Amino acid sequence: MEQISQNEIPNIVVKDVNVIYNEGKSNEMRSLEEINLEIFPQEYVIIFGPSGCGKSTLLYSISGLQKPTSGAVMIDGEDISTYKKKKMAWFHRRKMGMVFQAFYLIGSLSILDNVCLPKTFDGVKISERKAKALELLERFNISNQSNKFPSELSGGQKQRVSIARALVNDPEIILADEPVGNLDSKSSHIVMSILKDLNEIDKKTIILVTHDPSHLEFGDKIVHMRDGRITKVEIVKKKKTSAESYIFKDGKVREDLVKEEYIPLDLRHLMRSFRGLTANQISNLLVPFKAQQIFSHLFFSMTNDQIERAIKKVEDFLYLKNEFEYFSKELDLSLEKGGAGWDKRTAERFALEVKQLTDQAKKISFTEKSKSAQELADYINAKLKLNLDEVKKNLLAGAIIDRLENRIGKDEFEKLMDISEKQHGLAFDRRMATKIAKELELLLLLRYSG
Ligand code: ADP
Ligand code: MG
């Protein structure tokens, strides 16, 4: 058996579940096919895969919000599809807490009332409800926001409120659907750390849906999905758990941990071994990391084999400085013949994109920063189809100079991107701001060489 904890009996069993939309019609969509999965008490399970592969559908099936076309979800031995309305409502209030990317807080209620909401229907006295809610807000270091309204809070604070709401009835199981999908890196770190605490200190079962590979380190069990199916279930050896909060100490966020997290974990490990090496050696050490970053940046809709093999090909391209044509052919070649098994057009388009990225990165000069910044602004403008006029392009170049000179970090750069036009900013929406910042960071990483 594959269980990893001392708990021998799974609390959640997904058995032969299929979810088919528009069955029999031309637009039939098989969102889930033959899903079988066991989840054990206190496990931290991560459902991982590219967008559209069926992660949310699986999570909602487990929660009872989505009824399977066939198959069953058993929780503590009971088939939840047999639950009547009243039992289902109880189930959602007491057994499972849910956290979503979009928070779903109620705008006309105060933060405190939002957290109390699931208790309102349980006949608990108002004072008791409030005390419990406040305790949670305190734990997550946002009790000073309790009389405000959701619109007054940052995304990261809102997600902490929505976690408090999910916890107010002390459910055994927490389901989270891309809970940090909309958050900046610091807020993401705090929310991921809270989930880790809930698993390790509070002994909750956590089921997290994500497409972000950097979250995998938190899981005991990684469920890889693709095209509506589970392709692999990875069991991670039980992580060392600490009885101490990972992120909060004496009611404060442990800033030391948060700051460190700005640097990706892999890079941090590399950095540690840098002492005494030449720049050229460091640059070579960074190649696998660069290859991986190119990947998560550009592409995420293939089988693991295709991705793993292609990462190797990108590494070769970066290490050996292979010809572009050779690189493209290797991606196209079948897996059996040692290639990455992509189709030809994808291979060509991808190889071209990597080449453009590496060429552009090579041009970055730290001695001629303003020229480099102009070129980067042009490149980003064209690549992301921003259609900037000269004034705005200069603004973008100005922000890039600040980043090249390291006066600001990635997050500050991103913030600069969404300052309003009134304040003479670029006024990109949040999504685009993130995209631009990521593009620039990737170029800077690729530029890093001796
Ligand atoms: P993920 O969360 O991994 O991005 P989803 O579970 O949301 O994926 O969706 C899986 C697939 O099912 C997608 O192709 C999506 O378009 C499709 N799908 C989801 N909901 C519906 C629906 N109500 N009707 C038709 N297709 C749907
Ligand atoms: Mg989803």
Short mmCIF file of C-alpha atoms and ligand atoms in Angstrom, two decimals:
data_model
loop_
_atom_site.label_atom_id
_atom_site.label_comp_id
_atom_site.label_asym_id
_atom_site.label_seq_id
_atom_site.Cartn_x
_atom_site.Cartn_y
_atom_site.Cartn_z
CA MET A 1 0.00 0.00 0.00
CA GLU A 2 1.04 3.53 -0.61
CA GLN A 3 0.05 5.31 2.59
CA ILE A 4 2.71 7.27 4.30
CA SER A 5 1.34 8.14 7.68
CA GLN A 6 0.55 6.13 10.73
CA ASN A 7 -3.07 6.33 9.67
CA GLU A 8 -3.83 3.11 7.86
CA ILE A 9 -7.29 3.88 6.56
CA PRO A 10 -7.86 6.50 3.88
CA ASN A 11 -10.40 9.18 4.81
CA ILE A 12 -11.01 10.00 1.17
CA VAL A 13 -11.37 7.43 -1.60
CA VAL A 14 -12.01 8.45 -5.20
CA LYS A 15 -13.20 5.42 -7.11
CA ASP A 16 -13.44 5.15 -10.92
CA VAL A 17 -14.63 8.73 -11.22
CA ASN A 18 -15.54 10.12 -14.63
CA VAL A 19 -16.81 13.63 -15.26
CA ILE A 20 -18.14 14.21 -18.75
CA TYR A 21 -19.68 17.48 -19.84
CA ASN A 22 -22.20 17.57 -22.69
CA GLU A 23 -22.15 13.81 -22.99
CA GLY A 24 -22.97 12.47 -26.47
CA LYS A 25 -22.93 15.95 -28.02
CA SER A 26 -20.39 17.28 -30.49
CA ASN A 27 -18.87 19.40 -27.75
CA GLU A 28 -18.49 16.48 -25.35
CA MET A 29 -15.72 17.16 -22.84
CA ARG A 30 -14.21 14.36 -20.78
CA SER A 31 -12.85 16.40 -17.90
CA LEU A 32 -12.02 13.43 -15.71
CA GLU A 33 -11.43 9.84 -16.82
CA GLU A 34 -11.15 6.84 -14.55
CA ILE A 35 -9.79 8.68 -11.56
CA ASN A 36 -8.74 6.52 -8.61
CA LEU A 37 -7.10 8.06 -5.61
CA GLU A 38 -6.73 7.44 -1.88
CA ILE A 39 -6.02 10.20 0.58
CA PHE A 40 -5.07 9.52 4.20
CA PRO A 41 -5.64 11.58 7.34
CA GLN A 42 -3.04 14.32 7.80
CA GLU A 43 -1.65 13.89 4.34
CA TYR A 44 -0.62 16.94 2.31
CA VAL A 45 -1.69 16.08 -1.23
CA ILE A 46 -0.84 18.20 -4.24
CA ILE A 47 -2.82 17.87 -7.45
CA PHE A 48 -0.45 19.11 -10.10
CA GLY A 49 -0.69 19.61 -13.85
CA PRO A 50 -1.12 22.10 -16.67
CA SER A 51 -4.12 24.35 -17.04
CA GLY A 52 -7.22 22.53 -18.24
CA CYS A 53 -6.09 19.04 -17.21
CA GLY A 54 -8.96 18.62 -14.74
CA LYS A 55 -7.45 19.61 -11.38
CA SER A 56 -10.32 21.83 -10.28
CA THR A 57 -12.89 19.32 -11.50
CA LEU A 58 -11.23 16.66 -9.33
CA LEU A 59 -11.11 18.95 -6.32
CA TYR A 60 -14.77 19.89 -6.72
CA SER A 61 -15.69 16.23 -7.11
CA ILE A 62 -13.98 15.53 -3.79
CA SER A 63 -15.85 18.42 -2.21
CA GLY A 64 -19.22 17.25 -3.50
CA LEU A 65 -19.71 20.47 -5.47
CA GLN A 66 -19.29 18.50 -8.72
CA LYS A 67 -21.28 15.31 -9.17
CA PRO A 68 -19.36 12.62 -11.06
CA THR A 69 -20.95 11.25 -14.24
CA SER A 70 -19.96 7.82 -12.93
CA GLY A 71 -17.91 6.48 -10.03
CA ALA A 72 -17.97 7.64 -6.44
CA VAL A 73 -16.22 9.75 -3.85
CA MET A 74 -16.22 8.13 -0.41
CA ILE A 75 -15.43 10.18 2.66
CA ASP A 76 -15.01 8.20 5.88
CA GLY A 77 -16.68 5.32 4.11
CA GLU A 78 -19.75 7.27 2.97
CA ASP A 79 -20.59 7.94 -0.66
CA ILE A 80 -21.11 11.71 -0.61
CA SER A 81 -23.43 11.62 -3.64
CA THR A 82 -26.02 10.02 -1.35
CA TYR A 83 -25.98 13.04 0.98
CA LYS A 84 -29.24 14.93 1.16
CA LYS A 85 -29.16 18.73 1.07
CA LYS A 86 -29.02 19.15 4.81
CA LYS A 87 -26.24 16.62 5.31
CA MET A 88 -24.27 18.20 2.44
CA ALA A 89 -24.59 21.63 4.04
CA TRP A 90 -23.33 20.24 7.33
CA PHE A 91 -20.53 18.50 5.47
CA HIS A 92 -19.40 21.76 3.87
CA ARG A 93 -19.56 23.66 7.13
CA ARG A 94 -17.91 21.17 9.43
CA LYS A 95 -15.91 18.61 7.51
CA MET A 96 -14.23 20.54 4.74
CA GLY A 97 -12.90 24.04 4.43
CA MET A 98 -12.38 25.49 0.98
CA VAL A 99 -9.99 28.17 -0.21
CA PHE A 100 -10.12 29.58 -3.74
CA GLN A 101 -7.87 31.70 -5.92
CA ALA A 102 -10.59 34.35 -6.12
CA PHE A 103 -11.11 34.49 -2.30
CA TYR A 104 -14.92 34.89 -2.58
CA LEU A 105 -15.21 37.25 0.36
CA ILE A 106 -18.46 39.14 0.75
CA GLY A 107 -17.82 42.80 0.07
CA SER A 108 -20.61 44.18 2.24
CA LEU A 109 -19.47 42.29 5.35
CA SER A 110 -16.57 43.22 7.60
CA ILE A 111 -13.55 40.95 7.72
CA LEU A 112 -14.65 39.61 11.10
CA ASP A 113 -18.17 38.86 9.81
CA ASN A 114 -16.77 37.16 6.73
CA VAL A 115 -14.81 34.79 8.93
CA CYS A 116 -17.84 34.18 11.19
CA LEU A 117 -20.10 33.39 8.26
CA PRO A 118 -19.85 29.57 8.29
CA LYS A 119 -20.69 29.62 11.99
CA THR A 120 -23.80 31.75 11.54
CA PHE A 121 -25.85 28.73 10.58
CA ASP A 122 -24.70 26.55 13.42
CA GLY A 123 -26.65 28.18 16.23
CA VAL A 124 -23.48 29.26 18.03
CA LYS A 125 -23.73 32.38 20.19
CA ILE A 126 -22.53 35.57 18.52
CA SER A 127 -19.88 36.21 21.16
CA GLU A 128 -18.48 32.71 20.75
CA ARG A 129 -18.44 33.02 16.96
CA LYS A 130 -16.57 36.29 17.13
CA ALA A 131 -14.06 35.03 19.65
CA LYS A 132 -13.15 32.06 17.45
CA ALA A 133 -12.89 34.24 14.33
CA LEU A 134 -10.73 36.78 16.11
CA GLU A 135 -8.44 34.05 17.40
CA LEU A 136 -7.80 32.93 13.82
CA LEU A 137 -7.29 36.46 12.54
CA GLU A 138 -4.79 36.97 15.33
CA ARG A 139 -2.99 33.78 14.47
CA PHE A 140 -2.59 34.94 10.88
CA ASN A 141 -1.49 38.35 12.01
CA ILE A 142 -4.41 40.30 10.55
CA SER A 143 -6.60 40.93 13.60
CA ASN A 144 -5.95 44.65 13.18
CA GLN A 145 -7.93 44.44 9.92
CA SER A 146 -10.99 42.83 11.47
CA ASN A 147 -13.32 45.85 11.20
CA LYS A 148 -12.30 46.72 7.66
CA PHE A 149 -14.02 45.55 4.48
CA PRO A 150 -12.49 43.20 1.91
CA SER A 151 -11.85 45.97 -0.63
CA GLU A 152 -9.47 47.64 1.84
CA LEU A 153 -7.16 44.62 2.08
CA SER A 154 -4.32 43.44 -0.14
CA GLY A 155 -4.63 40.16 -2.02
CA GLY A 156 -2.39 38.37 0.43
CA GLN A 157 -4.42 39.62 3.40
CA LYS A 158 -7.67 38.60 1.71
CA GLN A 159 -6.38 35.09 1.20
CA ARG A 160 -5.46 34.89 4.89
CA VAL A 161 -9.02 35.96 5.72
CA SER A 162 -10.43 33.30 3.43
CA ILE A 163 -8.26 30.66 5.10
CA ALA A 164 -9.50 31.83 8.51
CA ARG A 165 -13.06 31.47 7.21
CA ALA A 166 -12.32 27.95 5.99
CA LEU A 167 -10.98 27.08 9.45
CA VAL A 168 -13.58 28.64 11.68
CA ASN A 169 -15.48 25.36 12.16
CA ASP A 170 -12.27 23.41 12.59
CA PRO A 171 -12.74 21.04 9.63
CA GLU A 172 -10.43 18.04 9.22
CA ILE A 173 -9.85 18.66 5.55
CA ILE A 174 -8.78 21.83 3.74
CA LEU A 175 -9.19 22.04 -0.04
CA ALA A 176 -7.34 24.84 -1.82
CA ASP A 177 -7.68 25.62 -5.52
CA GLU A 178 -4.67 27.64 -6.74
CA PRO A 179 -4.80 29.74 -3.55
CA VAL A 180 -1.72 31.80 -4.41
CA GLY A 181 -2.41 32.10 -8.14
CA ASN A 182 -3.06 35.83 -7.85
CA LEU A 183 -0.56 36.78 -5.19
CA ASP A 184 2.89 38.36 -5.25
CA SER A 185 5.83 36.27 -4.09
CA LYS A 186 5.88 37.44 -0.49
CA SER A 187 2.14 36.90 0.03
CA SER A 188 2.38 33.53 -1.71
CA HIS A 189 5.09 32.51 0.67
CA ILE A 190 2.99 33.48 3.69
CA VAL A 191 -0.07 31.61 2.43
CA MET A 192 1.90 28.49 1.49
CA SER A 193 3.51 28.59 4.93
CA ILE A 194 0.13 28.83 6.62
CA LEU A 195 -1.01 25.73 4.75
CA LYS A 196 2.17 23.98 5.84
CA ASP A 197 1.47 24.96 9.47
CA LEU A 198 -2.11 23.70 9.21
CA ASN A 199 -0.82 20.36 8.03
CA GLU A 200 2.06 20.00 10.46
CA ILE A 201 0.81 21.71 13.60
CA ASP A 202 -2.95 21.36 13.29
CA LYS A 203 -2.75 17.93 11.60
CA LYS A 204 -5.22 18.83 8.87
CA THR A 205 -5.49 16.92 5.65
CA ILE A 206 -4.55 19.38 2.90
CA ILE A 207 -5.44 18.98 -0.76
CA LEU A 208 -3.82 21.69 -2.84
CA VAL A 209 -4.39 22.26 -6.54
CA THR A 210 -1.53 24.02 -8.30
CA HIS A 211 0.30 24.27 -11.60
CA ASP A 212 3.36 25.78 -9.95
CA PRO A 213 6.25 23.29 -9.62
CA SER A 214 7.82 25.30 -6.81
CA HIS A 215 4.96 24.20 -4.53
CA LEU A 216 5.77 20.51 -4.88
CA GLU A 217 8.25 20.58 -2.01
CA PHE A 218 5.33 20.98 0.44
CA GLY A 219 3.52 17.76 -0.49
CA ASP A 220 3.59 14.24 0.92
CA LYS A 221 1.86 12.94 -2.16
CA ILE A 222 2.02 14.49 -5.62
CA VAL A 223 -0.78 13.57 -8.01
CA HIS A 224 0.32 14.37 -11.55
CA MET A 225 -2.53 14.99 -13.97
CA ARG A 226 -2.80 15.38 -17.70
CA ASP A 227 -5.75 15.41 -20.11
CA GLY A 228 -8.24 14.40 -17.42
CA ARG A 229 -6.19 11.47 -16.15
CA ILE A 230 -3.79 10.79 -13.32
CA THR A 231 -0.46 10.02 -14.97
CA LYS A 232 1.61 9.43 -11.85
CA VAL A 233 1.27 9.46 -8.06
CA GLU A 234 4.50 10.30 -6.30
CA ILE A 235 4.86 9.54 -2.61
CA VAL A 236 7.32 11.77 -0.86
CA LYS A 237 8.91 10.38 2.27
CA LYS A 238 7.26 11.98 5.27
CA LYS A 239 8.88 15.32 5.71
CA LYS A 240 10.41 16.27 9.02
CA THR A 241 7.78 18.19 10.88
CA SER A 242 8.37 20.82 13.46
CA ALA A 243 6.03 21.66 16.29
CA GLU A 244 6.80 25.31 15.74
CA SER A 245 5.11 27.64 13.28
CA TYR A 246 7.01 27.91 10.08
CA ILE A 247 6.01 31.45 9.35
CA PHE A 248 4.71 33.23 12.46
CA LYS A 249 6.61 33.79 15.66
CA ASP A 250 5.19 35.70 18.63
CA GLY A 251 2.36 36.93 16.42
CA LYS A 252 4.73 38.31 13.80
CA VAL A 253 5.67 37.14 10.33
CA ARG A 254 9.20 35.75 10.36
CA GLU A 255 10.62 38.28 7.94
CA ASP A 256 13.95 36.49 7.77
CA LEU A 257 12.28 33.50 6.15
CA VAL A 258 10.15 35.58 3.85
CA LYS A 259 13.08 37.55 2.51
CA GLU A 260 15.09 34.47 1.78
CA GLU A 261 12.24 33.10 -0.25
CA TYR A 262 12.61 35.84 -2.87
CA ILE A 263 15.42 33.75 -4.31
CA PRO A 264 14.17 30.47 -5.76
CA LEU A 265 15.20 27.52 -3.62
CA ASP A 266 17.35 25.84 -6.26
CA LEU A 267 19.20 29.04 -6.93
CA ARG A 268 19.79 29.54 -3.23
CA HIS A 269 21.40 26.12 -3.01
CA LEU A 270 23.59 26.96 -5.96
CA MET A 271 24.55 30.33 -4.48
CA ARG A 272 25.81 28.62 -1.36
CA SER A 273 28.31 26.60 -3.33
CA PHE A 274 29.52 29.58 -5.33
CA ARG A 275 32.30 30.70 -3.02
CA GLY A 276 35.71 30.24 -4.60
CA LEU A 277 34.40 29.59 -8.09
CA THR A 278 35.10 31.65 -11.17
CA ALA A 279 32.30 33.49 -12.89
CA ASN A 280 32.49 31.07 -15.76
CA GLN A 281 32.09 28.09 -13.46
CA ILE A 282 29.12 29.72 -11.78
CA SER A 283 27.56 30.38 -15.12
CA ASN A 284 27.85 26.72 -16.04
CA LEU A 285 26.41 25.66 -12.71
CA LEU A 286 23.42 27.81 -13.44
CA VAL A 287 22.65 26.15 -16.76
CA PRO A 288 20.20 23.50 -15.50
CA PHE A 289 18.37 26.12 -13.52
CA LYS A 290 18.19 28.42 -16.51
CA ALA A 291 16.85 25.62 -18.67
CA GLN A 292 14.15 24.90 -16.14
CA GLN A 293 13.16 28.53 -15.86
CA ILE A 294 12.85 28.83 -19.62
CA PHE A 295 10.49 25.94 -19.41
CA SER A 296 8.14 27.03 -16.74
CA HIS A 297 8.15 30.40 -18.47
CA LEU A 298 7.33 29.32 -21.97
CA PHE A 299 5.63 26.04 -21.92
CA PHE A 300 3.58 23.79 -19.80
CA SER A 301 1.40 21.34 -21.67
CA MET A 302 3.30 18.13 -22.29
CA THR A 303 3.96 14.76 -20.76
CA ASN A 304 6.63 14.51 -18.11
CA ASP A 305 8.87 12.57 -20.48
CA GLN A 306 8.57 15.18 -23.16
CA ILE A 307 9.33 17.93 -20.70
CA GLU A 308 12.20 16.20 -18.93
CA ARG A 309 13.85 15.24 -22.20
CA ALA A 310 13.36 18.71 -23.64
CA ILE A 311 14.88 20.31 -20.54
CA LYS A 312 18.00 18.24 -21.23
CA LYS A 313 17.98 19.52 -24.81
CA VAL A 314 17.75 23.11 -23.62
CA GLU A 315 20.61 22.46 -21.21
CA ASP A 316 22.68 21.12 -24.12
CA PHE A 317 21.83 24.20 -26.11
CA LEU A 318 22.96 26.46 -23.26
CA TYR A 319 26.06 24.45 -22.34
CA LEU A 320 27.34 23.50 -25.74
CA LYS A 321 25.98 26.50 -27.60
CA ASN A 322 24.57 24.16 -30.23
CA GLU A 323 23.37 25.41 -33.56
CA PHE A 324 19.77 26.48 -33.63
CA GLU A 325 18.82 23.97 -36.36
CA TYR A 326 20.31 21.10 -34.41
CA PHE A 327 18.45 22.16 -31.26
CA SER A 328 15.16 22.34 -33.10
CA LYS A 329 15.69 18.89 -34.68
CA GLU A 330 16.51 17.31 -31.31
CA LEU A 331 13.24 18.56 -29.86
CA ASP A 332 11.34 17.15 -32.81
CA LEU A 333 13.06 13.74 -32.82
CA SER A 334 11.03 10.91 -31.23
CA LEU A 335 11.66 9.88 -27.62
CA GLU A 336 12.85 6.44 -28.80
CA LYS A 337 15.52 8.05 -30.92
CA GLY A 338 16.72 10.19 -28.04
CA GLY A 339 14.76 13.30 -28.94
CA ALA A 340 12.08 15.10 -26.95
CA GLY A 341 9.23 13.78 -29.07
CA TRP A 342 7.59 17.10 -29.89
CA ASP A 343 5.79 17.85 -33.11
CA LYS A 344 7.81 19.74 -35.65
CA ARG A 345 6.03 23.05 -35.56
CA THR A 346 6.10 23.28 -31.77
CA ALA A 347 9.79 22.36 -31.79
CA GLU A 348 10.64 25.05 -34.33
CA ARG A 349 8.60 27.72 -32.64
CA PHE A 350 10.01 26.88 -29.24
CA ALA A 351 13.62 26.67 -30.41
CA LEU A 352 13.22 30.04 -32.07
CA GLU A 353 11.80 31.55 -28.92
CA VAL A 354 14.66 30.21 -26.79
CA LYS A 355 17.15 31.50 -29.31
CA GLN A 356 15.57 34.94 -29.30
CA LEU A 357 15.62 34.97 -25.52
CA THR A 358 19.26 33.93 -25.26
CA ASP A 359 20.29 36.35 -28.02
CA GLN A 360 18.49 39.19 -26.31
CA ALA A 361 20.00 38.27 -22.95
CA LYS A 362 23.50 38.23 -24.45
CA LYS A 363 23.05 41.82 -25.59
CA ILE A 364 22.45 43.12 -22.08
CA SER A 365 25.43 45.21 -21.09
CA PHE A 366 26.01 46.34 -17.54
CA THR A 367 28.40 49.03 -18.69
CA GLU A 368 25.92 50.57 -21.11
CA LYS A 369 22.84 50.26 -19.00
CA SER A 370 20.70 52.92 -20.60
CA LYS A 371 21.25 51.54 -24.09
CA SER A 372 20.51 48.05 -22.80
CA ALA A 373 17.38 49.25 -21.06
CA GLN A 374 16.11 50.84 -24.28
CA GLU A 375 16.74 47.62 -26.18
CA LEU A 376 15.02 45.57 -23.52
CA ALA A 377 12.05 47.91 -23.49
CA ASP A 378 11.79 47.55 -27.30
CA TYR A 379 12.06 43.79 -27.03
CA ILE A 380 9.44 43.46 -24.29
CA ASN A 381 7.16 45.92 -26.07
CA ALA A 382 7.27 43.83 -29.24
CA LYS A 383 7.24 40.41 -27.62
CA LEU A 384 4.29 41.07 -25.33
CA LYS A 385 2.54 43.24 -27.95
CA LEU A 386 2.23 46.18 -25.58
CA ASN A 387 1.94 48.88 -28.30
CA LEU A 388 3.64 51.49 -26.15
CA ASP A 389 4.17 55.03 -27.38
CA GLU A 390 7.60 56.66 -27.00
CA VAL A 391 6.76 58.26 -23.66
CA LYS A 392 5.69 54.98 -22.12
CA LYS A 393 8.53 53.07 -23.65
CA ASN A 394 10.88 55.52 -21.94
CA LEU A 395 9.09 54.97 -18.66
CA LEU A 396 9.53 51.23 -19.08
CA ALA A 397 13.21 51.69 -19.94
CA GLY A 398 13.61 53.84 -16.83
CA ALA A 399 12.22 51.10 -14.61
CA ILE A 400 14.47 48.57 -16.34
CA ILE A 401 17.54 50.69 -15.59
CA ASP A 402 16.57 50.68 -11.91
CA ARG A 403 16.35 46.92 -12.07
CA LEU A 404 19.67 46.56 -13.96
CA GLU A 405 21.35 48.68 -11.33
CA ASN A 406 19.73 46.54 -8.67
CA ARG A 407 18.19 49.58 -7.01
CA ILE A 408 14.93 47.66 -7.02
CA GLY A 409 14.05 43.97 -6.86
CA LYS A 410 11.63 41.98 -8.98
CA ASP A 411 8.61 42.80 -6.83
CA GLU A 412 9.30 46.53 -6.78
CA PHE A 413 9.74 46.42 -10.54
CA GLU A 414 6.42 44.71 -10.87
CA LYS A 415 4.79 47.36 -8.69
CA LEU A 416 6.24 50.11 -10.88
CA MET A 417 4.44 48.51 -13.83
CA ASP A 418 1.00 49.09 -12.41
CA ILE A 419 1.28 52.68 -11.15
CA SER A 420 -1.64 54.66 -12.59
CA GLU A 421 -1.41 56.99 -15.58
CA LYS A 422 -2.42 59.89 -13.39
CA GLN A 423 0.76 59.37 -11.44
CA HIS A 424 2.66 59.10 -14.71
CA GLY A 425 2.91 55.35 -14.45
CA LEU A 426 2.49 52.66 -17.05
CA ALA A 427 -0.85 51.47 -15.68
CA PHE A 428 -0.58 47.85 -16.78
CA ASP A 429 -3.04 45.51 -15.18
CA ARG A 430 -1.74 43.14 -12.56
CA ARG A 431 -1.44 40.17 -14.91
CA MET A 432 0.55 42.08 -17.50
CA ALA A 433 2.74 43.62 -14.81
CA THR A 434 3.64 40.13 -13.63
CA LYS A 435 4.28 38.98 -17.16
CA ILE A 436 6.63 41.86 -17.92
CA ALA A 437 8.50 41.36 -14.66
CA LYS A 438 8.90 37.64 -15.37
CA GLU A 439 10.17 38.28 -18.88
CA LEU A 440 12.78 40.69 -17.56
CA GLU A 441 13.87 38.39 -14.72
CA LEU A 442 14.33 35.53 -17.12
CA LEU A 443 16.47 37.66 -19.42
CA LEU A 444 18.60 38.79 -16.47
CA LEU A 445 19.04 35.21 -15.31
CA LEU A 446 20.08 34.10 -18.80
CA ARG A 447 22.48 37.01 -19.01
CA TYR A 448 24.26 35.87 -15.89
CA SER A 449 27.55 34.55 -17.16
CA GLY A 450 31.25 35.06 -16.88
P1 ADP B 1 -7.79 22.81 -14.38
O1 ADP B 1 -8.33 23.17 -13.03
O2 ADP B 1 -6.75 21.75 -14.35
O3 ADP B 1 -7.29 24.01 -15.12
P2 ADP B 1 -10.55 22.16 -14.98
O4 ADP B 1 -10.85 21.07 -14.04
O5 ADP B 1 -11.07 23.51 -14.64
O6 ADP B 1 -8.99 22.21 -15.26
O7 ADP B 1 -11.14 21.80 -16.42
C1 ADP B 1 -10.88 20.57 -17.07
C2 ADP B 1 -11.48 20.59 -18.45
O8 ADP B 1 -12.89 20.56 -18.36
C3 ADP B 1 -11.13 21.85 -19.23
O9 ADP B 1 -10.86 21.49 -20.57
C4 ADP B 1 -12.36 22.69 -19.12
O10 ADP B 1 -12.49 23.52 -20.25
C5 ADP B 1 -13.46 21.65 -19.06
N1 ADP B 1 -14.63 22.12 -18.30
C6 ADP B 1 -14.66 22.54 -17.02
N2 ADP B 1 -15.91 22.87 -16.65
C7 ADP B 1 -16.70 22.68 -17.73
C8 ADP B 1 -18.10 22.84 -18.01
N3 ADP B 1 -18.93 23.28 -17.06
N4 ADP B 1 -18.54 22.53 -19.25
C9 ADP B 1 -17.70 22.07 -20.20
N5 ADP B 1 -16.38 21.89 -20.02
C10 ADP B 1 -15.87 22.18 -18.80
MG MG B 2 -8.48 25.07 -12.12
#
